[in-house]
PDB file of C-alpha atoms in Angstrom:
ATOM      1  CA  MET E   6      28.729  66.659 -18.647  1.00 37.00           C
ATOM      2  CA  SER E   7      29.290  63.727 -16.236  1.00 37.00           C
ATOM      3  CA  THR E   8      26.536  61.195 -15.810  1.00 36.00           C
ATOM      4  CA  ALA E   9      25.980  62.401 -12.169  1.00 37.00           C
ATOM      5  CA  SER E  10      25.188  65.762 -13.435  1.00 35.00           C
ATOM      6  CA  MET E  11      23.157  64.440 -16.317  1.00 36.00           C
ATOM      7  CA  ALA E  12      20.978  62.641 -13.850  1.00 37.00           C
ATOM      8  CA  ALA E  13      20.070  65.846 -11.978  1.00 36.00           C
ATOM      9  CA  VAL E  14      18.821  67.425 -15.236  1.00 36.00           C
ATOM     10  CA  PRO E  15      15.137  67.518 -15.113  1.00 40.00           C
ATOM     11  CA  ALA E  16      13.269  65.306 -17.418  1.00 40.00           C
ATOM     12  CA  GLN E  17      11.517  66.672 -20.589  1.00 41.00           C
ATOM     13  CA  PRO E  18       8.000  66.597 -20.822  1.00 40.00           C
ATOM     14  CA  ALA E  19       6.685  63.823 -23.102  1.00 42.00           C
ATOM     15  CA  GLN E  20       3.188  65.200 -23.421  1.00 49.00           C
ATOM     16  CA  ASP E  21       3.229  64.926 -27.308  1.00 71.00           C
ATOM     17  CA  ILE E  22       2.079  61.456 -28.039  1.00 79.00           C
ATOM     18  CA  GLY E  23       3.184  61.865 -31.723  1.00 82.00           C
ATOM     19  CA  LEU E  24       6.573  62.664 -30.621  1.00 84.00           C
ATOM     20  CA  LEU E  25       6.704  59.626 -28.470  1.00 85.00           C
ATOM     21  CA  TYR E  26       5.267  57.509 -31.170  1.00 89.00           C
ATOM     22  CA  ARG E  27       7.682  58.798 -33.718  1.00 90.00           C
ATOM     23  CA  ASP E  28      10.737  58.235 -31.471  1.00 90.00           C
ATOM     24  CA  HIS E  29       9.877  55.068 -29.865  1.00 92.00           C
ATOM     25  CA  HIS E  30       7.264  52.873 -32.064  1.00 94.00           C
ATOM     26  CA  LEU E  31       9.854  51.090 -34.095  1.00 95.00           C
ATOM     27  CA  TRP E  32      11.865  50.186 -30.997  1.00 96.00           C
ATOM     28  CA  LEU E  33       8.749  49.096 -29.152  1.00 96.00           C
ATOM     29  CA  ARG E  34       7.791  46.777 -32.098  1.00 96.00           C
ATOM     30  CA  SER E  35      11.169  45.417 -32.205  1.00 95.00           C
ATOM     31  CA  TRP E  36      11.196  44.637 -28.546  1.00 95.00           C
ATOM     32  CA  LEU E  37       7.768  42.930 -28.668  1.00 95.00           C
ATOM     33  CA  LEU E  38       8.780  40.941 -31.881  1.00 94.00           C
ATOM     34  CA  ARG E  39      11.713  39.535 -29.831  1.00 94.00           C
ATOM     35  CA  ARG E  40       9.288  38.596 -27.111  1.00 91.00           C
ATOM     36  CA  LEU E  41       6.532  37.342 -29.184  1.00 91.00           C
ATOM     37  CA  GLY E  42       8.233  35.753 -32.335  1.00 92.00           C
ATOM     38  CA  CYS E  43       5.475  37.083 -34.362  1.00 91.00           C
ATOM     39  CA  SER E  44       5.480  40.495 -36.361  1.00 92.00           C
ATOM     40  CA  GLU E  45       1.671  40.754 -36.536  1.00 93.00           C
ATOM     41  CA  HIS E  46       1.405  40.453 -32.742  1.00 91.00           C
ATOM     42  CA  ALA E  47       3.950  42.713 -32.091  1.00 93.00           C
ATOM     43  CA  ALA E  48       2.487  45.329 -34.383  1.00 94.00           C
ATOM     44  CA  ASP E  49      -0.955  44.719 -32.683  1.00 93.00           C
ATOM     45  CA  VAL E  50       0.409  45.167 -29.125  1.00 93.00           C
ATOM     46  CA  ALA E  51       2.603  48.047 -30.099  1.00 94.00           C
ATOM     47  CA  HIS E  52      -0.508  49.577 -31.405  1.00 93.00           C
ATOM     48  CA  ASP E  53      -2.605  48.911 -28.372  1.00 90.00           C
ATOM     49  CA  THR E  54       0.128  50.326 -26.081  1.00 90.00           C
ATOM     50  CA  PHE E  55      -0.225  53.827 -27.699  1.00 88.00           C
ATOM     51  CA  MET E  56      -3.866  53.239 -27.946  1.00 87.00           C
ATOM     52  CA  ARG E  57      -3.753  52.828 -24.032  1.00 84.00           C
ATOM     53  CA  LEU E  58      -1.824  55.989 -23.692  1.00 81.00           C
ATOM     54  CA  LEU E  59      -4.317  57.854 -25.766  1.00 80.00           C
ATOM     55  CA  GLY E  60      -7.232  56.355 -24.182  1.00 73.00           C
ATOM     56  CA  ALA E  61      -5.983  57.416 -20.630  1.00 68.00           C
ATOM     57  CA  ARG E  62      -7.141  60.878 -21.299  1.00 57.00           C
ATOM     58  CA  VAL E  63      -4.467  62.227 -18.945  1.00 56.00           C
ATOM     59  CA  ALA E  64      -1.406  64.240 -19.707  1.00 56.00           C
ATOM     60  CA  LEU E  65       1.635  61.787 -19.958  1.00 64.00           C
ATOM     61  CA  PRO E  66       3.928  62.258 -17.054  1.00 62.00           C
ATOM     62  CA  LEU E  67       7.394  63.538 -17.156  1.00 65.00           C
ATOM     63  CA  LEU E  68       9.446  60.542 -18.622  1.00 68.00           C
ATOM     64  CA  ARG E  69      12.806  60.253 -17.899  1.00 75.00           C
ATOM     65  CA  GLU E  70      12.833  56.727 -19.560  1.00 83.00           C
ATOM     66  CA  PRO E  71      10.052  56.651 -22.001  1.00 85.00           C
ATOM     67  CA  ARG E  72      11.019  53.155 -23.317  1.00 90.00           C
ATOM     68  CA  ALA E  73      10.724  51.800 -19.906  1.00 89.00           C
ATOM     69  CA  TYR E  74       7.265  53.344 -19.620  1.00 86.00           C
ATOM     70  CA  LEU E  75       6.310  51.852 -22.904  1.00 90.00           C
ATOM     71  CA  ARG E  76       7.629  48.536 -22.170  1.00 93.00           C
ATOM     72  CA  THR E  77       5.704  48.418 -18.686  1.00 90.00           C
ATOM     73  CA  THR E  78       2.440  49.445 -20.403  1.00 89.00           C
ATOM     74  CA  ALA E  79       3.147  46.848 -23.149  1.00 94.00           C
ATOM     75  CA  GLN E  80       3.872  44.141 -20.653  1.00 92.00           C
ATOM     76  CA  ARG E  81       0.679  44.684 -18.877  1.00 90.00           C
ATOM     77  CA  LEU E  82      -1.337  44.403 -22.054  1.00 91.00           C
ATOM     78  CA  LEU E  83       0.558  41.161 -22.488  1.00 91.00           C
ATOM     79  CA  VAL E  84      -0.668  40.123 -19.289  1.00 89.00           C
ATOM     80  CA  ASP E  85      -4.024  41.036 -19.906  1.00 86.00           C
ATOM     81  CA  ARG E  86      -4.112  39.313 -23.427  1.00 87.00           C
ATOM     82  CA  ALA E  87      -2.651  36.178 -21.447  1.00 86.00           C
ATOM     83  CA  ARG E  88      -5.486  36.144 -19.232  1.00 85.00           C
ATOM     84  CA  HIS E  89      -8.056  36.681 -21.822  1.00 84.00           C
ATOM     85  CA  ASP E  90      -6.710  33.905 -23.651  1.00 84.00           C
ATOM     86  CA  ALA E  91      -6.675  31.665 -20.592  1.00 84.00           C
ATOM     87  CA  ILE E  92     -10.403  32.442 -20.280  1.00 83.00           C
ATOM     88  CA  GLU E  93     -11.218  31.540 -23.723  1.00 84.00           C
ATOM     89  CA  ARG E  94      -8.958  28.267 -23.700  1.00 85.00           C
ATOM     90  CA  ALA E  95     -11.037  27.218 -20.349  1.00 83.00           C
ATOM     91  CA  TRP E  96     -14.110  27.639 -21.908  1.00 81.00           C
ATOM     92  CA  LEU E  97     -13.191  25.795 -24.939  1.00 82.00           C
ATOM     93  CA  ALA E  98     -11.697  23.147 -23.031  1.00 82.00           C
ATOM     94  CA  GLU E  99     -14.957  22.709 -20.850  1.00 80.00           C
ATOM     95  CA  MET E 100     -17.026  22.621 -24.123  1.00 76.00           C
ATOM     96  CA  GLN E 101     -14.757  19.840 -25.371  1.00 78.00           C
ATOM     97  CA  ALA E 102     -15.067  17.860 -22.179  1.00 76.00           C
ATOM     98  CA  LEU E 103     -18.731  18.177 -22.262  1.00 72.00           C
ATOM     99  CA  ALA E 104     -18.742  16.939 -25.827  1.00 71.00           C
ATOM    100  CA  GLU E 105     -16.336  13.985 -25.192  1.00 73.00           C
ATOM    101  CA  HIS E 106     -18.633  12.796 -22.076  1.00 72.00           C
ATOM    102  CA  ASP E 107     -21.705  12.862 -24.104  1.00 62.00           C
ATOM    103  CA  GLN E 108     -23.395  15.458 -21.999  1.00 60.00           C
ATOM    104  CA  ALA E 109     -25.442  18.319 -22.979  1.00 65.00           C
ATOM    105  CA  TYR E 110     -23.532  20.022 -25.726  1.00 67.00           C
ATOM    106  CA  PRO E 111     -24.470  23.627 -26.064  1.00 71.00           C
ATOM    107  CA  SER E 112     -26.579  24.660 -28.996  1.00 76.00           C
ATOM    108  CA  PRO E 113     -25.160  26.980 -31.506  1.00 80.00           C
ATOM    109  CA  GLU E 114     -27.228  29.738 -29.878  1.00 84.00           C
ATOM    110  CA  GLU E 115     -25.895  28.910 -26.418  1.00 81.00           C
ATOM    111  CA  ALA E 116     -22.206  28.944 -27.598  1.00 81.00           C
ATOM    112  CA  LEU E 117     -22.973  32.173 -29.252  1.00 84.00           C
ATOM    113  CA  ASP E 118     -24.377  33.911 -26.138  1.00 84.00           C
ATOM    114  CA  ALA E 119     -21.322  32.513 -24.080  1.00 84.00           C
ATOM    115  CA  LEU E 120     -19.134  34.073 -26.605  1.00 85.00           C
ATOM    116  CA  ARG E 121     -20.993  37.492 -26.393  1.00 85.00           C
ATOM    117  CA  ILE E 122     -20.710  37.360 -22.545  1.00 83.00           C
ATOM    118  CA  LEU E 123     -16.929  36.685 -22.888  1.00 84.00           C
ATOM    119  CA  GLN E 124     -16.660  39.569 -25.322  1.00 85.00           C
ATOM    120  CA  THR E 125     -18.692  41.851 -22.868  1.00 85.00           C
ATOM    121  CA  LEU E 126     -16.629  40.931 -20.027  1.00 85.00           C
ATOM    122  CA  ALA E 127     -13.290  41.674 -22.040  1.00 87.00           C
ATOM    123  CA  ARG E 128     -14.791  45.032 -23.175  1.00 86.00           C
ATOM    124  CA  VAL E 129     -15.660  45.900 -19.466  1.00 88.00           C
ATOM    125  CA  LEU E 130     -12.245  44.743 -18.166  1.00 88.00           C
ATOM    126  CA  ASP E 131     -10.675  46.895 -20.812  1.00 87.00           C
ATOM    127  CA  ALA E 132     -12.603  49.950 -19.610  1.00 87.00           C
ATOM    128  CA  VAL E 133     -12.630  49.709 -15.671  1.00 90.00           C
ATOM    129  CA  ALA E 134     -10.001  50.990 -13.339  1.00 90.00           C
ATOM    130  CA  PRO E 135      -6.603  48.788 -13.483  1.00 89.00           C
ATOM    131  CA  ARG E 136      -7.345  47.930  -9.520  1.00 91.00           C
ATOM    132  CA  ALA E 137     -10.831  46.660 -10.317  1.00 92.00           C
ATOM    133  CA  ARG E 138      -9.842  44.833 -13.426  1.00 91.00           C
ATOM    134  CA  ALA E 139      -6.988  43.107 -11.331  1.00 92.00           C
ATOM    135  CA  ALA E 140      -9.330  42.453  -8.443  1.00 93.00           C
ATOM    136  CA  PHE E 141     -11.668  40.675 -10.749  1.00 92.00           C
ATOM    137  CA  LEU E 142      -9.198  38.677 -12.684  1.00 90.00           C
ATOM    138  CA  LEU E 143      -7.371  37.639  -9.579  1.00 92.00           C
ATOM    139  CA  HIS E 144     -10.513  36.578  -7.861  1.00 92.00           C
ATOM    140  CA  HIS E 145     -12.542  34.968 -10.764  1.00 88.00           C
ATOM    141  CA  LEU E 146      -9.659  33.564 -12.997  1.00 86.00           C
ATOM    142  CA  ASP E 147      -6.901  32.799 -10.508  1.00 87.00           C
ATOM    143  CA  GLY E 148      -9.251  31.598  -7.766  1.00 89.00           C
ATOM    144  CA  LEU E 149      -7.812  33.696  -5.061  1.00 92.00           C
ATOM    145  CA  THR E 150     -10.257  34.692  -2.145  1.00 93.00           C
ATOM    146  CA  HIS E 151     -11.190  38.198  -1.197  1.00 93.00           C
ATOM    147  CA  GLU E 152      -8.769  38.256   1.476  1.00 94.00           C
ATOM    148  CA  ALA E 153      -5.934  36.928  -0.868  1.00 94.00           C
ATOM    149  CA  VAL E 154      -6.802  39.665  -3.404  1.00 93.00           C
ATOM    150  CA  ALA E 155      -7.048  42.465  -0.853  1.00 94.00           C
ATOM    151  CA  ALA E 156      -3.427  41.411   0.334  1.00 94.00           C
ATOM    152  CA  GLN E 157      -1.960  41.387  -3.123  1.00 92.00           C
ATOM    153  CA  LEU E 158      -3.347  44.632  -3.893  1.00 92.00           C
ATOM    154  CA  GLY E 159      -2.645  46.356  -0.650  1.00 93.00           C
ATOM    155  CA  VAL E 160      -6.421  47.305  -0.176  1.00 94.00           C
ATOM    156  CA  SER E 161      -9.056  46.127   2.374  1.00 94.00           C
ATOM    157  CA  ASP E 162     -11.252  43.267   1.724  1.00 92.00           C
ATOM    158  CA  ARG E 163     -14.201  45.684   1.583  1.00 95.00           C
ATOM    159  CA  MET E 164     -12.634  47.445  -1.195  1.00 95.00           C
ATOM    160  CA  VAL E 165     -11.991  44.221  -3.076  1.00 94.00           C
ATOM    161  CA  ARG E 166     -15.783  43.615  -2.732  1.00 94.00           C
ATOM    162  CA  LYS E 167     -16.312  47.060  -4.166  1.00 95.00           C
ATOM    163  CA  TYR E 168     -14.201  46.416  -7.139  1.00 93.00           C
ATOM    164  CA  LEU E 169     -15.690  43.192  -8.025  1.00 92.00           C
ATOM    165  CA  ALA E 170     -19.255  45.008  -7.746  1.00 92.00           C
ATOM    166  CA  GLN E 171     -18.151  47.652  -9.901  1.00 91.00           C
ATOM    167  CA  VAL E 172     -17.210  45.229 -12.497  1.00 89.00           C
ATOM    168  CA  LEU E 173     -20.339  43.282 -12.403  1.00 88.00           C
ATOM    169  CA  VAL E 174     -22.432  46.256 -12.448  1.00 90.00           C
ATOM    170  CA  GLN E 175     -20.638  47.481 -15.523  1.00 87.00           C
ATOM    171  CA  VAL E 176     -21.188  44.093 -17.277  1.00 84.00           C
ATOM    172  CA  ALA E 177     -24.815  44.264 -16.519  1.00 83.00           C
ATOM    173  CA  VAL E 178     -24.958  47.565 -17.866  1.00 85.00           C
ATOM    174  CA  GLU E 179     -22.861  46.871 -20.998  1.00 82.00           C
ATOM    175  CA  ALA E 180     -25.271  43.503 -21.362  1.00 75.00           C
ATOM    176  CA  ALA E 181     -28.424  45.376 -21.305  1.00 73.00           C
TER     177      ALA E 181
END
């Protein structure tokens, strides 16, 4: 069978996550290990990738390239982790700067409250729709205006405001 005729063969459904895991988990971990250089982090991201697929609660699409699908999902998780780490580093840098300038250094209770807020925000961002998460991160972490976020996401400025409000409402509900 030629490659041209193979391309015309319909893709097999990859609805069985167990089969997908069995056939591609080791490959995904190896790919992540090459990128991250740490077997523990690679295992964590591989695990999170399959958990994301399970958590989607939708049937997996027909996958011609399951590894490309897994790689894309894992890359998105890496971006989310990088942004989360950037928020944490910025907070720690700010606390260090305050301490160095002999300004009011937060009490342990205030530091714990701030950490709880960051953890709540991280949980909410994991739970909201991808576009709402992207809008929130682009606006609050990357500092883009509503208009710039709208242009990047291909939505209206009003939709960006709606996404931001959704995240903030969810944070308030989670924190209550």
